[in-house]
Backbone as a chain_set.jsonl record, in Angstrom:
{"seq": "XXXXXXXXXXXXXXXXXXXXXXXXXXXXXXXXXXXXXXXXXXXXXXXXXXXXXXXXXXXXXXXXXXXXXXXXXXXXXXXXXXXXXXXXXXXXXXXXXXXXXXXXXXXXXXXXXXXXXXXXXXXXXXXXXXXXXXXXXXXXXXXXXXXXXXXXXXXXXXXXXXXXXXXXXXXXXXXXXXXXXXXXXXXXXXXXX", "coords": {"N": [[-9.64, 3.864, 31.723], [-7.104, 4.164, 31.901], [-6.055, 3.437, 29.746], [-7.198, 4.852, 27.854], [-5.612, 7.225, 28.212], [-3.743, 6.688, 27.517], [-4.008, 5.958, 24.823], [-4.519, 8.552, 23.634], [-1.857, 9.78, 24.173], [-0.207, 8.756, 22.576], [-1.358, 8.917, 20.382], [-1.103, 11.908, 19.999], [1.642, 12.482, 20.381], [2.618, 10.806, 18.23], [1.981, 13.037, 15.996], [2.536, 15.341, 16.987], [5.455, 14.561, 16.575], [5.713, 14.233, 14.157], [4.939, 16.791, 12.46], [6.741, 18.355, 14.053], [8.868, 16.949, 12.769], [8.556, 17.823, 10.158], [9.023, 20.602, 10.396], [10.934, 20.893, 11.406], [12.521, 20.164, 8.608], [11.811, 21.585, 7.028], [13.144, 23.603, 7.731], [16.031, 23.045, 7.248], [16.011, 23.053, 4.27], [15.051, 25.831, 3.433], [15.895, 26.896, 1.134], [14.85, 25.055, -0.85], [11.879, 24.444, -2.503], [10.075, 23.095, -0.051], [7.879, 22.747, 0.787], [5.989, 22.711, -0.874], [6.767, 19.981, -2.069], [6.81, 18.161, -0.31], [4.124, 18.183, 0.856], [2.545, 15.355, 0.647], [3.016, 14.206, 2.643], [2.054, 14.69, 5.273], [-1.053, 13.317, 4.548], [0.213, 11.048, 4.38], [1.163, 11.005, 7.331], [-1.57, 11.032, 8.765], [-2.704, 8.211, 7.627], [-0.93, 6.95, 9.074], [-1.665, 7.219, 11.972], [-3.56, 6.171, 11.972], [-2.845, 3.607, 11.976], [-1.138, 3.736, 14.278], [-3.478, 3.709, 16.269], [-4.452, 1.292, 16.013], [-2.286, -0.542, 17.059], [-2.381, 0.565, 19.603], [-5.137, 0.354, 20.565], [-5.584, -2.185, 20.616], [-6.652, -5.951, 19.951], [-9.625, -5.735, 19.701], [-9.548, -3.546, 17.823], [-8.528, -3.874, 15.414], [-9.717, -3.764, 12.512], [-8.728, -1.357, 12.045], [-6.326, -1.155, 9.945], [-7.312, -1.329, 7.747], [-8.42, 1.408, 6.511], [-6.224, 2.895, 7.49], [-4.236, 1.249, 5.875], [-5.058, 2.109, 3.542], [-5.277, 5.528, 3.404], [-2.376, 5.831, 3.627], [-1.315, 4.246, 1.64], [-2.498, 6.186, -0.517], [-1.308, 8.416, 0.233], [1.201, 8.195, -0.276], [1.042, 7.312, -3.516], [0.755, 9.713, -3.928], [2.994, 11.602, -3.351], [4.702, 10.327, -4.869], [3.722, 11.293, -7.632], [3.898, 13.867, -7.436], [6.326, 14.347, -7.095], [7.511, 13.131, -9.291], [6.037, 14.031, -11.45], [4.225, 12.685, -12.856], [1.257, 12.248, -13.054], [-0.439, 11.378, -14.733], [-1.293, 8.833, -13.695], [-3.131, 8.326, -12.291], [-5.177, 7.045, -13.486], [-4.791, 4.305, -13.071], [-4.373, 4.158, -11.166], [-6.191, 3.374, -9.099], [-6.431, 0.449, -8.706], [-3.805, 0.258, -7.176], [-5.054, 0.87, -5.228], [-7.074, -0.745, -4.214], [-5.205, -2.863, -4.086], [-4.003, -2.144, -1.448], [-6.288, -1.872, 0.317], [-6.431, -4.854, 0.243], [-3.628, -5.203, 1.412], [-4.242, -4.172, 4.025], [-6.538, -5.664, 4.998], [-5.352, -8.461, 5.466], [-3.182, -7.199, 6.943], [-4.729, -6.777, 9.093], [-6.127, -9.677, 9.79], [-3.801, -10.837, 10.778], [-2.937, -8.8, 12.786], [-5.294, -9.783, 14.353], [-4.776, -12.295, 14.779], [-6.806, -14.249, 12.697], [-6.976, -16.43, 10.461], [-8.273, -16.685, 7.955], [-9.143, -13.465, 7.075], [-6.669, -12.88, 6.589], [-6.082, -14.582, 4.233], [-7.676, -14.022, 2.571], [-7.166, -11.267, 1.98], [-4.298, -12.071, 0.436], [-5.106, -12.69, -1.43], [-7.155, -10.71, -2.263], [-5.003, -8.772, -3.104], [-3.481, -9.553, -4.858], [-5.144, -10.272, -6.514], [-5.476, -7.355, -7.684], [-2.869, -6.916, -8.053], [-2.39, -8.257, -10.246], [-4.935, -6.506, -12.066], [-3.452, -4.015, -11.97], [-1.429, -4.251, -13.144], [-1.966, -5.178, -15.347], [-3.828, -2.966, -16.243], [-2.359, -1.153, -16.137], [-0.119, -1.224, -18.127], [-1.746, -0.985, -20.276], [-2.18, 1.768, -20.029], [0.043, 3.071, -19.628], [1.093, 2.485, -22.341], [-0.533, 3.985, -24.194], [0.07, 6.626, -23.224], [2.682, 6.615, -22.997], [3.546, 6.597, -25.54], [5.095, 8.31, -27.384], [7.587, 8.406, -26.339], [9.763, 6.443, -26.429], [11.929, 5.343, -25.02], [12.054, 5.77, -22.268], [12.074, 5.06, -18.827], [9.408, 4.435, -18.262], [7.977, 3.174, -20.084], [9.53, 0.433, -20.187], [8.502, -0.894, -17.701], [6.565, -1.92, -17.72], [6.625, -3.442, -19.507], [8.128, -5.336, -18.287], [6.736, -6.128, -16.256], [4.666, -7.23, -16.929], [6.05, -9.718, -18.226], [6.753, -10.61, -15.803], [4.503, -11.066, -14.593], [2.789, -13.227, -16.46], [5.19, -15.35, -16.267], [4.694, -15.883, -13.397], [1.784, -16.865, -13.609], [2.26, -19.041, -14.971], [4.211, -20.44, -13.889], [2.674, -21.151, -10.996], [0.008, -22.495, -12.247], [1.633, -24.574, -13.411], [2.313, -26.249, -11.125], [5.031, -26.012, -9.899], [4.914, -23.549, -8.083], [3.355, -23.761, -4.809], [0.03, -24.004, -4.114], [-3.054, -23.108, -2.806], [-4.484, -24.413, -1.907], [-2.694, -26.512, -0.915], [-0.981, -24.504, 1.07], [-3.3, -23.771, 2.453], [-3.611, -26.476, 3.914], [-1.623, -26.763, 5.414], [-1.985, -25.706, 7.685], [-2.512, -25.197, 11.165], [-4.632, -27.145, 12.997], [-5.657, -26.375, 14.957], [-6.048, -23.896, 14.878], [-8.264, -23.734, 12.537], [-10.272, -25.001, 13.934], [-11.037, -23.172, 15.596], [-12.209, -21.11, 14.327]], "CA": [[-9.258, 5.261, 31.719], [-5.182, 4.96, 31.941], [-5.683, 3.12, 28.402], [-7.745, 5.852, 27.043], [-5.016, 8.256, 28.343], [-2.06, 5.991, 26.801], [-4.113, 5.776, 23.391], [-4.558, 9.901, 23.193], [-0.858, 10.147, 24.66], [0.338, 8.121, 21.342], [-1.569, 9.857, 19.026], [-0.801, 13.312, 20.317], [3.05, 12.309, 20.065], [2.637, 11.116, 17.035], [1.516, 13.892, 15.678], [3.753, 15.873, 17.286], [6.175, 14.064, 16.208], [5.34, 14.308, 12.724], [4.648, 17.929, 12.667], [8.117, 18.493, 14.096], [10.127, 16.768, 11.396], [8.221, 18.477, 8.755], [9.088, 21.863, 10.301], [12.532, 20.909, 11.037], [12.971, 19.984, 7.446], [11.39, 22.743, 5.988], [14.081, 25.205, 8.152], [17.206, 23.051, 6.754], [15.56, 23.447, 3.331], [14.604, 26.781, 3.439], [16.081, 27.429, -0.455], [14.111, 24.3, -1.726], [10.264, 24.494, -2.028], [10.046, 22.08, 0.514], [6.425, 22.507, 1.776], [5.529, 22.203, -2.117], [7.174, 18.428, -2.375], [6.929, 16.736, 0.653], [2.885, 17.673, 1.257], [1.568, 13.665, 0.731], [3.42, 13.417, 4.226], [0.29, 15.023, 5.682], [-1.646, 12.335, 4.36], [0.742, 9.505, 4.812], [1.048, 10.716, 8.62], [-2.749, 10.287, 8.83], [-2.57, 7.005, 7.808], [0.097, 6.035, 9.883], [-1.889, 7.35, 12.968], [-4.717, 4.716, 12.061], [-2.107, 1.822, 12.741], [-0.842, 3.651, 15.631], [-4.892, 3.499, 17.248], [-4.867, 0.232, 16.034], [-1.522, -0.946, 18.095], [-2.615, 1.348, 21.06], [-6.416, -0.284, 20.588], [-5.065, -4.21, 20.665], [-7.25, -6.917, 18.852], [-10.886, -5.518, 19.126], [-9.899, -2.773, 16.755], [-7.621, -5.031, 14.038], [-10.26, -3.049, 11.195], [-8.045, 0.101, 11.628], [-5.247, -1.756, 9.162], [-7.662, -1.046, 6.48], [-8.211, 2.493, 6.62], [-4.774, 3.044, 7.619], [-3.131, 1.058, 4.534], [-5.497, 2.551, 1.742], [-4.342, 6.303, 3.667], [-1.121, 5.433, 3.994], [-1.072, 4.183, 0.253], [-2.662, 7.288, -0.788], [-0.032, 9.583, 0.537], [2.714, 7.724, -1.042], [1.039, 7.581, -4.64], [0.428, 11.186, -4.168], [4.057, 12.127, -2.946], [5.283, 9.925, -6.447], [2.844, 11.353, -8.632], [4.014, 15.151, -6.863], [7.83, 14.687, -7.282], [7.799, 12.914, -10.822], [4.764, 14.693, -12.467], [3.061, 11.63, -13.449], [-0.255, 12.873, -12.655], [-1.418, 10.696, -15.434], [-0.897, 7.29, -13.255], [-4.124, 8.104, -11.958], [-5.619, 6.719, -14.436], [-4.584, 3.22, -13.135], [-4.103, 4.27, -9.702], [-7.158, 2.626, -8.152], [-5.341, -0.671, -8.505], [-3.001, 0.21, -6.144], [-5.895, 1.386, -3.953], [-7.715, -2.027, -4.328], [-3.961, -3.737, -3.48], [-3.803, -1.447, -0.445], [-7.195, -2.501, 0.829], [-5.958, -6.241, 0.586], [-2.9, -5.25, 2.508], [-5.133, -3.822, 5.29], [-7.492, -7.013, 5.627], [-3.76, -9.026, 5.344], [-2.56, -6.892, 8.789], [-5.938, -7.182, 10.419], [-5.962, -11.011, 10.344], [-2.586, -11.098, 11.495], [-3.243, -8.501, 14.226], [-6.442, -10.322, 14.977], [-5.23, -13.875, 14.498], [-7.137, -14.349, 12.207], [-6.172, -16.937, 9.066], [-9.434, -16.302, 7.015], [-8.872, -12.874, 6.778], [-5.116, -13.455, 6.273], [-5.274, -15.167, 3.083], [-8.527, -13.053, 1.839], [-6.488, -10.079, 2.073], [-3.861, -11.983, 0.205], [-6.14, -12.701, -2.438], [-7.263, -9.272, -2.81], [-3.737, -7.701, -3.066], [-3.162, -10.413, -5.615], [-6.254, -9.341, -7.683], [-5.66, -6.045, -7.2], [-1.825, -6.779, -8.812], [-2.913, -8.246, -11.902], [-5.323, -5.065, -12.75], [-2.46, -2.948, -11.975], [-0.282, -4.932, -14.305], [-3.236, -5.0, -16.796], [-4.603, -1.41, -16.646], [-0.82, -0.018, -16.359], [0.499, -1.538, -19.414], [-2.614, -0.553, -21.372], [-2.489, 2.969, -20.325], [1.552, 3.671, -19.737], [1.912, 2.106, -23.722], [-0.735, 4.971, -24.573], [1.19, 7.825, -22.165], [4.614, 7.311, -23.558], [3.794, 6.497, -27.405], [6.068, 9.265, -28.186], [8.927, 8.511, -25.786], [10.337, 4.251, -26.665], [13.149, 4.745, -24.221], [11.639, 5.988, -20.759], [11.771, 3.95, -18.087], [8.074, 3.929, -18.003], [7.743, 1.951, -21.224], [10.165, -0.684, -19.885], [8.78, -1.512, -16.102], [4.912, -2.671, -17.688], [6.424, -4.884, -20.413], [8.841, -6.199, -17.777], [5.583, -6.538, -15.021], [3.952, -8.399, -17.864], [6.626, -11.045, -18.495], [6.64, -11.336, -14.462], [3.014, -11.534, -13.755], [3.69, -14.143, -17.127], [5.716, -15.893, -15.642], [4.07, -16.175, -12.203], [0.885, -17.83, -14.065], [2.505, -20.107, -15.66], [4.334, -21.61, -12.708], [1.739, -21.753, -10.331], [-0.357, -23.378, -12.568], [2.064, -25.722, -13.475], [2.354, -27.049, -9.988], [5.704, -25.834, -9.575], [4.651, -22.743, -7.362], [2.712, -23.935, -3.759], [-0.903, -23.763, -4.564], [-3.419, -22.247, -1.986], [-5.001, -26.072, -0.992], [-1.401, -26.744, -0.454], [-1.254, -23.763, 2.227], [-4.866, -24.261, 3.853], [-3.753, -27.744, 4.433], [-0.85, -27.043, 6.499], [-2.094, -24.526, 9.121], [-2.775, -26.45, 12.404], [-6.196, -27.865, 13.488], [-6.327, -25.617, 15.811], [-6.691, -22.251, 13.793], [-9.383, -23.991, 11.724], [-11.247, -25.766, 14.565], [-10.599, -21.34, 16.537], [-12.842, -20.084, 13.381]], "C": [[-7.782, 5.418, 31.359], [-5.201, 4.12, 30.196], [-6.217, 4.155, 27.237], [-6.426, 7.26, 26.312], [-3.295, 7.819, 27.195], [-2.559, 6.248, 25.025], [-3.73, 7.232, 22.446], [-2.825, 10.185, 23.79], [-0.005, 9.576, 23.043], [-0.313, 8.637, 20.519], [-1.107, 10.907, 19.225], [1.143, 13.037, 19.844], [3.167, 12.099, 18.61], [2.738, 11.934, 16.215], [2.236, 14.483, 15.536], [5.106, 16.059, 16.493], [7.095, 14.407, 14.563], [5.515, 15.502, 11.853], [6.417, 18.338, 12.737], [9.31, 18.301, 13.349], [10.03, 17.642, 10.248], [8.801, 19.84, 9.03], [10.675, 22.114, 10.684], [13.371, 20.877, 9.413], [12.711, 21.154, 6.784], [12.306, 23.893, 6.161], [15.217, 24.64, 7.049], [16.998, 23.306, 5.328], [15.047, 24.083, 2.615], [14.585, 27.246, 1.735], [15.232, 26.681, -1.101], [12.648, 24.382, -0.707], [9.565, 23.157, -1.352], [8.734, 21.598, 0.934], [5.713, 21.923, 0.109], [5.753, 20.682, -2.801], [6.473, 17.43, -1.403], [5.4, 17.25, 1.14], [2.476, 16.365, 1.252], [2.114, 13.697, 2.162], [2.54, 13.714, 5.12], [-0.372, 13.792, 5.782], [-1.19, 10.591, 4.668], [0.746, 9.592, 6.422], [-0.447, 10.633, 8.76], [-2.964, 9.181, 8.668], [-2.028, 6.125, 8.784], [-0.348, 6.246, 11.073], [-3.159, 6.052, 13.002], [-3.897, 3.031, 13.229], [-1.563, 2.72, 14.034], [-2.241, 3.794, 16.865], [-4.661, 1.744, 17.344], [-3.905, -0.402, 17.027], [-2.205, -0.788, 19.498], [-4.07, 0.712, 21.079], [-6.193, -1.793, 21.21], [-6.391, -4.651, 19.532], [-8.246, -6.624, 18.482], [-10.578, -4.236, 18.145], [-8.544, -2.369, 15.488], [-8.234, -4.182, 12.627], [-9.656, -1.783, 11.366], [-6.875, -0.103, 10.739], [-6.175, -1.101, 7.67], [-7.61, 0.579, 6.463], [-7.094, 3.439, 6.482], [-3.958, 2.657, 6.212], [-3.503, 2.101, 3.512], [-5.323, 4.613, 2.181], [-3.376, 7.067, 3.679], [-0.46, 5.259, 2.32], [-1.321, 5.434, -0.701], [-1.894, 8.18, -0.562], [0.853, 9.258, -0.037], [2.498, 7.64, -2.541], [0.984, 8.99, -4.755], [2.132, 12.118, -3.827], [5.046, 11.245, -4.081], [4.915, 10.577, -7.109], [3.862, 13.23, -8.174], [5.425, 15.2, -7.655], [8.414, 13.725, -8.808], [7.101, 13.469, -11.735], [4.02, 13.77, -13.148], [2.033, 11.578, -12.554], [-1.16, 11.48, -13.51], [-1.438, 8.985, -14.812], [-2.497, 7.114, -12.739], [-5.506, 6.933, -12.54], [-5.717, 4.534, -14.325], [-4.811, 2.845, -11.731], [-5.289, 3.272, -8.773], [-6.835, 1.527, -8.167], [-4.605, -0.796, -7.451], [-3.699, 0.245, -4.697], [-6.243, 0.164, -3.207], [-6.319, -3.1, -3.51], [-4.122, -3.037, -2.167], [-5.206, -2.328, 0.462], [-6.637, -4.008, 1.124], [-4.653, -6.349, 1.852], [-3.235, -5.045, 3.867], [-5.943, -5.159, 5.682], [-6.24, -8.085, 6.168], [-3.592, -8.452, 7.116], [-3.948, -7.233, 9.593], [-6.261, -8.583, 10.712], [-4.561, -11.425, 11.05], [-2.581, -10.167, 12.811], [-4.617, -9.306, 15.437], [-6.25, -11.637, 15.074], [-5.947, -14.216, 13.929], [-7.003, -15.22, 10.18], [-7.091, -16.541, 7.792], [-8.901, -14.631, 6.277], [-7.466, -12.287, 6.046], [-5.405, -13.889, 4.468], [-6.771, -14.435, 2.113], [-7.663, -11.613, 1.365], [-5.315, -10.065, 0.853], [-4.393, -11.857, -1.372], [-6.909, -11.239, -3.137], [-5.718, -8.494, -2.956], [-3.393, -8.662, -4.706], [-3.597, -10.105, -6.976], [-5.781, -7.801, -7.899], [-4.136, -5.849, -8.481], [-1.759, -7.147, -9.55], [-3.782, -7.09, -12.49], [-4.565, -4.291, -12.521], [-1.308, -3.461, -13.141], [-1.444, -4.701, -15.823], [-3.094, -3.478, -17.744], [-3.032, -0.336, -17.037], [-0.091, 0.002, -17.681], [-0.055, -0.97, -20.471], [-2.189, 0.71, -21.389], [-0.638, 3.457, -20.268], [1.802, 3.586, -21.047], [0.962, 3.327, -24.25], [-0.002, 6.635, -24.39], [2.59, 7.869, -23.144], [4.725, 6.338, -25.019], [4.412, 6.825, -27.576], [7.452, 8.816, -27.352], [9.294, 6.785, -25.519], [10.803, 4.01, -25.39], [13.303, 5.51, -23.393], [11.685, 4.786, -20.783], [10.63, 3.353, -18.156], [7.834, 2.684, -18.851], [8.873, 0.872, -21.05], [9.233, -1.477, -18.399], [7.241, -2.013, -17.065], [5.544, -3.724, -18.886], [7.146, -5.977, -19.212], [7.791, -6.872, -16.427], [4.916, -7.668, -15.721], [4.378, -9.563, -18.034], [6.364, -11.819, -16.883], [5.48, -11.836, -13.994], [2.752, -12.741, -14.669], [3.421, -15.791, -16.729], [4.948, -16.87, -13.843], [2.634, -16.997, -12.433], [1.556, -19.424, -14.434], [3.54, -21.271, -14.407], [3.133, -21.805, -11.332], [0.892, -22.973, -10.844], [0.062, -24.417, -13.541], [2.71, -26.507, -12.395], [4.096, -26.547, -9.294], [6.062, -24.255, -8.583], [3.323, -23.83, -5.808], [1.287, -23.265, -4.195], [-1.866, -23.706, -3.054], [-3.977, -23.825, -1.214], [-3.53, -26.297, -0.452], [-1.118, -25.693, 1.228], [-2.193, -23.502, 3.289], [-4.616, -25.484, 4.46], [-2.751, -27.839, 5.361], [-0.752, -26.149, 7.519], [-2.578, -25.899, 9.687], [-4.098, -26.422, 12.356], [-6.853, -26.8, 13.707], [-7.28, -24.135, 15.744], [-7.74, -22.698, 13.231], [-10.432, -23.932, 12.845], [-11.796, -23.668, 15.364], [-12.075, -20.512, 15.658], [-14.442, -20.852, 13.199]], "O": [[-7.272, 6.363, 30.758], [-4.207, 4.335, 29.502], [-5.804, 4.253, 26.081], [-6.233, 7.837, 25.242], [-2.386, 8.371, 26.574], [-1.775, 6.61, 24.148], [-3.143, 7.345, 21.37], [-2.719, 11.409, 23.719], [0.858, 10.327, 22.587], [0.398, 8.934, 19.559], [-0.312, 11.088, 18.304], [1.621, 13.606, 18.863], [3.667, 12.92, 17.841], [3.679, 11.745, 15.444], [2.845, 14.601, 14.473], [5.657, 17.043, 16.002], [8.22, 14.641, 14.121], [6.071, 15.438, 10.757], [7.151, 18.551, 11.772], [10.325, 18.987, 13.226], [10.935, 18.098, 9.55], [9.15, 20.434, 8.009], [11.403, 23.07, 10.419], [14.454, 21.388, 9.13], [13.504, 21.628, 5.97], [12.448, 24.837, 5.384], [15.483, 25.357, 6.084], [17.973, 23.93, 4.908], [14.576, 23.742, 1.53], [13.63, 27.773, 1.163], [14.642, 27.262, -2.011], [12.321, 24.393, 0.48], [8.768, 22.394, -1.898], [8.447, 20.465, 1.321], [5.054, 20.889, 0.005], [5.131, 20.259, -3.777], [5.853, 16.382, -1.582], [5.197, 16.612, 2.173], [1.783, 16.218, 2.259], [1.421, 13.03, 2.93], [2.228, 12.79, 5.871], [-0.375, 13.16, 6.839], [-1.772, 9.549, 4.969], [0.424, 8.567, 7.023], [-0.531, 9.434, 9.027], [-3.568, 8.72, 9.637], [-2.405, 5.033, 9.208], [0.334, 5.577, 11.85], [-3.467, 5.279, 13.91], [-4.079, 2.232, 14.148], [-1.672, 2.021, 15.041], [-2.051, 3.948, 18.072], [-4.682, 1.071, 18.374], [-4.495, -0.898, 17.986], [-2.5, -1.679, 20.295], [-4.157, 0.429, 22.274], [-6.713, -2.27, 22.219], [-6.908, -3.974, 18.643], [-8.51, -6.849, 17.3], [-11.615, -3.865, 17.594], [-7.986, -1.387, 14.999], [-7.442, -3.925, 11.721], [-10.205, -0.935, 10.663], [-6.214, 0.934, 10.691], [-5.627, -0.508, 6.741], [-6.453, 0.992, 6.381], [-6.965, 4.401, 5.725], [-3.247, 3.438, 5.578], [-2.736, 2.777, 2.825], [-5.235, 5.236, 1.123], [-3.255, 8.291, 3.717], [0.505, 5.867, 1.858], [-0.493, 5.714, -1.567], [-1.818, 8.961, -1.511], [1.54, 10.184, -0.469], [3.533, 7.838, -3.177], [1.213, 9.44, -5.878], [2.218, 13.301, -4.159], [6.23, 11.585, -4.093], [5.901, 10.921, -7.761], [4.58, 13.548, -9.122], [5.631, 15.921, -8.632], [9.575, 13.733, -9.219], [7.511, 13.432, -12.895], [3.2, 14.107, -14.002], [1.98, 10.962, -11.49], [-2.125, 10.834, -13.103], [-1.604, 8.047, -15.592], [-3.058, 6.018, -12.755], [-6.41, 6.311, -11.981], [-6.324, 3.739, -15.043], [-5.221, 1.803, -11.22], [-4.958, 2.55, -7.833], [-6.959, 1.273, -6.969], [-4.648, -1.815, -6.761], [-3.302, -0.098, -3.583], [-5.94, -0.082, -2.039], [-6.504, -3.882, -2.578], [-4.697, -3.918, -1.526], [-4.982, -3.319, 1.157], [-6.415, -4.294, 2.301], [-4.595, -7.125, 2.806], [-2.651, -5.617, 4.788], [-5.835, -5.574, 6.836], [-6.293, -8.462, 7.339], [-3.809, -9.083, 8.151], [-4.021, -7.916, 10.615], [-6.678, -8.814, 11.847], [-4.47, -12.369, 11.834], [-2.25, -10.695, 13.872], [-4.771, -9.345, 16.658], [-7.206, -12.346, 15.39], [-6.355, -15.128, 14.647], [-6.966, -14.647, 9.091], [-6.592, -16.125, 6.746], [-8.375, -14.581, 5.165], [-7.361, -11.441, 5.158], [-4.751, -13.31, 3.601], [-6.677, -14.445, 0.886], [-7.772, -11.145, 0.232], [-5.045, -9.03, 0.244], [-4.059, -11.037, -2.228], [-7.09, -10.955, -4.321], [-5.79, -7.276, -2.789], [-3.01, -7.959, -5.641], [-3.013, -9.833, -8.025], [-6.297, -7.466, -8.966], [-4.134, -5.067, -9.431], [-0.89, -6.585, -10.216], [-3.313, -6.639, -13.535], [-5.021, -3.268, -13.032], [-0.516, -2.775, -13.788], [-1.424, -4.142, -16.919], [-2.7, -3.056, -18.831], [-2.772, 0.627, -17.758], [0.42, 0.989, -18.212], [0.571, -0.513, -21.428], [-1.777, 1.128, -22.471], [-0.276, 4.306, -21.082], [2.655, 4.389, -21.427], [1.688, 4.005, -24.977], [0.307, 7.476, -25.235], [3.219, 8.75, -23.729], [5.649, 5.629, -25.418], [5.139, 6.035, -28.178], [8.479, 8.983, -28.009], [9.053, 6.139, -24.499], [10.49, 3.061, -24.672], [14.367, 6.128, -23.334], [11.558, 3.872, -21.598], [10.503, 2.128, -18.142], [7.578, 1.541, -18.475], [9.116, 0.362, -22.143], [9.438, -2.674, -18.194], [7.001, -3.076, -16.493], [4.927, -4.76, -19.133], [6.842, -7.169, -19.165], [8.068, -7.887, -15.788], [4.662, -8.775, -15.243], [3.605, -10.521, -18.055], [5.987, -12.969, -16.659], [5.346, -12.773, -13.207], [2.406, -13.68, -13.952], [2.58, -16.691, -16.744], [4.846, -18.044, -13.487], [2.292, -17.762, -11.531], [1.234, -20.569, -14.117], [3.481, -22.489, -14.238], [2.991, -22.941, -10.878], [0.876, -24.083, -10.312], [-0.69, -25.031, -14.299], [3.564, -27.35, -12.665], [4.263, -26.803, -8.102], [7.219, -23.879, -8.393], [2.479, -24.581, -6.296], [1.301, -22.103, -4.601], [-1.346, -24.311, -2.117], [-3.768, -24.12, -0.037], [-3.45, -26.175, 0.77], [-1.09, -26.242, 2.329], [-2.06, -23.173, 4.468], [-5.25, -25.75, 5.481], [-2.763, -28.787, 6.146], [0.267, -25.839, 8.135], [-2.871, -26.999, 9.217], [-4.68, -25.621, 11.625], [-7.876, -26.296, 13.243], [-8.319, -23.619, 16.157], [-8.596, -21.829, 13.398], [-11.323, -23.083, 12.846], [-12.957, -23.273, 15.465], [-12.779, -19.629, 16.146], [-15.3, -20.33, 12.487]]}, "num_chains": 1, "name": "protein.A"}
């Protein structure tokens, strides 16, 4: 019961919390269309109440990381996409979604102890950042045909050399390779699973 009361006492604050900044901000910013920018924070505080169940929960409810990241990620592409007007990112956006998900499985083995899920998670964020490097390059070099010398048309050739780059040393041994990292967790975590 007094954990029930602690869990709804932390969300309610939250909330609160949340609520309160937005309407403090919106007074000092009364001249700027403040409620018209900073909406994703809506959505990002929804997210962010997931991980605060999941804290206030403990280990049996570690699957609120997912929910929470992809959320959480959602409010923040949507509060970029709002205050730069690249609407058209969408277009790629589920990438990020897919990375988000990985980051969520990622915290839930680490809230859960959990190494399996841990390096699944990393593995999906991983995947997730090569089709975002992929799909972004394809579609940002269609987007800003007309404009050479945006930023945009610099950050996907420069993701490209890095993601590249990042092939080419792993699999030339000079990056830590994933047998390399399964082999030096302890016994004990293995023998645990």
């Amino acid at each position: 019961m007094t954990s029930q009361r602690n869990t709804g006492s932390l969300i309610g604050g939250s909330l609160l919390i949340i609520f309160g900044v937005l309407a403090l901000l919106g007074k000092i910013f009364q001249n700027y269309n403040f409620w018209g920018t900073f909406w994703p924070f809506f959505v990002i505080g929804v997210g962010l109440l997931f991980f605060v169940g999941m804290l206030a929960g403990g280990r049996s409810v570690s699957g609120l990381a997912i929910p929470g990241s992809i959320i959480t990620t959602i409010g923040l592409m949507l509060f970029y996409q709002n205050i730069t007007g690249h609407w058209e990112s969408w277009s790629y956006g589920w990438t990020v979604i897919l990375m988000s998900v990985g980051v969520g499985i990622f915290i839930m083995g680490i809230w859960g102890q959990n190494a399996t899920q841990r390096s699944a998670g990393l593995r999906l964020l991983r995947l997730g950042l090569i089709l975002f490097v992929i799909f972004g390059a394809f579609f940002e070099l269609i987007f800003t045909a007309g404009n050479p010398f945006g930023l945009r048309s610099v950050i996907f050739p420069v993701a490209l050399i890095l993601l590249g780059l990042y092939l080419v040393l792993s699999r030339s041994g000079l990056l830590p390779s994933r047998s390399d990292e399964t082999s030096s967790e302890p016994i004990e975590n293995t023998l645990e699973e």
